[in-house]
Amino acid sequence: MILRAVIHGLALAIPLIMPLGAQNIFVFNQGARQARFLQALPVVITAGICDTILITLAVTGVSVIVLTSVWLKSLLLGIGTVFLVYIGWLTWHSNPAIQREDTVTTLSAGKQVLFAVSVSLFNPHAIVDTIGVIGTNSLYYSGEAKLAFTLATISVSWVWFFLLAVSGKVTGRLDQSGRVLRVVNKFSAVVMWTVAVYLVRSLFY
């Protein structure tokens, strides 16, 4: 039963975490923009912790409170929208070539943590995904099997964020002119603003 729970958790979490979204894009960009890979670890660790929190809340059923509380859900939508618009603006106007020469323009560890939290926890869509998919599937298990299922899904997030940051760093090193990353940044900003529009629509519908 435990092995089955682990396989189930991995198979479920991989397609759930991999789709392009504001969180994944932000992690990738920080890997590419930081002068050293170690400087991108704050965003990797924060994103991993945030997903751990969401998955744990979904499995234990606590996150249902967020969806049933209108004011709390609206607050999350509002905060998430503001952060996404601001992060999108920073990403759109960033210049990878200049950042290599002046690392002061890159995000500090504190800002990485703050922004990573915003694109991870202040997105009700992510909460709905964890409740509707991971939370619901966890009901098939109990005891050690449920713990194994939960740890399997959480491990996927941590490994994925680490790989995203690494791939971002590799891309940044290969793209010495900064042209590829400029295109990626523009695309990333558009995705973030699109998600922000979706959140605003969710406030009224």
XYZ file of C-alpha atoms in Angstrom:
205
model
C 0.000 0.000 0.000
C 2.847 2.402 0.832
C 4.602 1.816 -2.504
C 1.319 2.308 -4.303
C 0.757 5.567 -2.432
C 4.232 6.838 -3.397
C 3.753 5.995 -7.072
C 0.301 7.564 -6.998
C 1.669 10.737 -5.402
C 4.510 11.074 -7.903
C 2.278 10.409 -10.915
C -0.219 12.961 -9.672
C 2.190 15.739 -8.686
C 4.449 15.715 -11.766
C 1.824 16.859 -14.314
C 0.344 19.201 -11.699
C 3.574 21.096 -10.967
C 5.070 21.219 -14.469
C 2.609 23.466 -16.381
C 3.819 27.017 -17.056
C 2.739 29.463 -14.385
C 3.866 32.537 -12.485
C 5.583 30.457 -9.800
C 7.618 28.319 -12.212
C 8.565 31.326 -14.326
C 9.744 33.293 -11.307
C 11.961 30.440 -10.100
C 13.465 29.980 -13.586
C 14.131 33.708 -13.978
C 15.890 33.967 -10.640
C 18.124 31.065 -11.579
C 19.029 32.887 -14.786
C 19.406 36.377 -13.321
C 21.452 35.717 -10.194
C 25.234 35.938 -10.539
C 25.711 32.625 -8.699
C 23.380 29.664 -8.300
C 23.599 29.879 -4.504
C 22.030 33.337 -4.718
C 18.929 31.757 -6.273
C 18.469 29.272 -3.436
C 16.159 31.600 -1.435
C 13.495 31.420 -4.151
C 13.917 27.642 -4.532
C 13.609 27.026 -0.790
C 10.688 29.450 -0.379
C 8.741 27.972 -3.285
C 9.356 24.497 -1.895
C 8.183 25.492 1.574
C 5.070 27.191 0.173
C 4.107 24.100 -1.818
C 4.754 21.971 1.257
C 2.348 24.160 3.226
C -0.333 24.061 0.519
C -0.119 20.299 0.089
C -0.128 19.679 3.836
C -3.177 21.905 4.296
C -4.932 20.193 1.395
C -4.263 16.697 2.726
C -5.395 17.615 6.237
C -8.458 19.465 4.921
C -7.579 22.784 6.580
C -7.400 24.660 3.260
C -11.147 24.219 2.732
C -11.544 27.123 5.171
C -9.945 29.458 2.613
C -12.474 28.583 -0.065
C -15.468 28.896 2.272
C -14.367 32.293 3.639
C -15.388 34.987 1.137
C -13.372 37.805 2.708
C -10.229 35.680 3.080
C -10.441 34.490 -0.509
C -10.945 38.090 -1.704
C -7.950 39.230 0.349
C -5.739 36.563 -1.230
C -6.972 37.530 -4.693
C -6.229 41.215 -4.079
C -2.737 40.682 -2.666
C -1.876 38.182 -5.386
C -2.974 40.577 -8.111
C -0.868 43.478 -6.786
C 2.253 41.334 -6.457
C 1.856 39.773 -9.908
C 1.458 43.174 -11.579
C 4.554 44.505 -9.794
C 6.685 41.423 -10.451
C 5.586 41.464 -14.086
C 6.664 45.111 -14.372
C 10.091 44.328 -12.893
C 10.512 41.338 -15.192
C 9.456 43.245 -18.313
C 11.944 46.059 -17.697
C 14.848 43.855 -16.576
C 17.954 43.745 -18.752
C 19.924 40.458 -18.436
C 23.029 41.903 -20.100
C 23.242 44.794 -17.639
C 22.540 42.520 -14.684
C 25.658 40.496 -15.445
C 27.741 43.631 -15.068
C 25.883 45.067 -12.085
C 24.544 42.391 -9.752
C 22.968 45.076 -7.566
C 20.016 45.150 -9.987
C 19.130 41.522 -9.173
C 16.599 40.721 -6.479
C 17.932 40.372 -2.964
C 17.245 37.251 -0.893
C 14.515 39.092 0.999
C 12.697 40.177 -2.148
C 13.038 36.699 -3.617
C 11.334 35.258 -0.549
C 8.596 37.911 -0.571
C 7.805 37.527 -4.260
C 8.037 33.736 -4.142
C 5.477 33.702 -1.335
C 3.183 35.994 -3.312
C 3.146 33.852 -6.456
C 2.807 30.673 -4.400
C 0.379 31.315 -1.552
C -1.614 34.327 -2.816
C -2.982 32.416 -5.783
C -6.378 30.841 -5.040
C -6.094 28.850 -8.261
C -3.153 26.956 -6.766
C -5.143 26.345 -3.594
C -8.052 24.973 -5.616
C -5.657 22.656 -7.472
C -4.177 21.251 -4.285
C -7.582 20.749 -2.683
C -9.348 19.443 -5.765
C -6.575 17.131 -6.925
C -4.057 16.289 -4.207
C -6.429 16.714 -1.279
C -9.141 14.607 -2.886
C -6.766 11.837 -3.919
C -5.255 11.684 -0.441
C -8.637 10.477 0.850
C -7.833 7.041 -0.590
C -5.155 6.558 2.070
C -4.707 6.691 5.810
C -1.898 6.340 8.313
C 1.564 5.596 6.884
C 0.235 5.283 3.338
C -1.240 8.794 3.510
C 2.041 10.137 4.860
C 3.936 8.425 2.015
C 1.514 9.916 -0.541
C 1.956 13.391 0.936
C 5.767 13.204 1.056
C 5.868 11.937 -2.536
C 3.863 14.908 -3.832
C 5.923 17.349 -1.782
C 9.226 15.892 -3.038
C 8.170 16.509 -6.644
C 7.831 20.232 -5.945
C 11.247 20.514 -4.309
C 13.047 18.612 -7.078
C 11.205 20.547 -9.798
C 12.041 23.980 -8.370
C 15.688 23.004 -8.012
C 15.797 21.824 -11.644
C 14.069 25.009 -12.808
C 16.675 27.190 -11.116
C 19.499 25.061 -12.554
C 18.054 25.234 -16.056
C 17.687 28.989 -15.664
C 21.325 29.305 -14.649
C 22.458 27.157 -17.606
C 20.377 29.253 -19.985
C 21.836 32.439 -18.543
C 25.400 31.193 -19.046
C 24.793 30.070 -22.627
C 22.996 33.294 -23.503
C 25.898 35.702 -23.081
C 24.201 38.451 -25.106
C 21.074 38.302 -23.002
C 18.805 38.148 -26.073
C 17.128 34.853 -25.178
C 16.535 35.901 -21.592
C 15.060 39.219 -22.717
C 12.491 37.291 -24.762
C 11.864 34.966 -21.828
C 11.419 37.969 -19.512
C 8.878 39.627 -21.839
C 6.948 36.371 -22.141
C 7.139 35.835 -18.385
C 5.755 39.306 -17.691
C 2.836 38.704 -20.050
C 2.037 35.408 -18.304
C 2.108 37.098 -14.887
C -0.158 39.917 -16.058
C -2.517 37.380 -17.611
C -2.756 35.553 -14.288
C -3.354 38.916 -12.568
C -6.264 39.617 -14.929
C -7.649 36.167 -14.142
C -7.469 36.931 -10.419
C -9.259 40.272 -10.880
C -12.017 38.539 -12.834
C -12.325 36.007 -10.005
C -13.141 38.871 -7.617
C -16.310 39.694 -9.523
C -17.412 36.284 -10.855
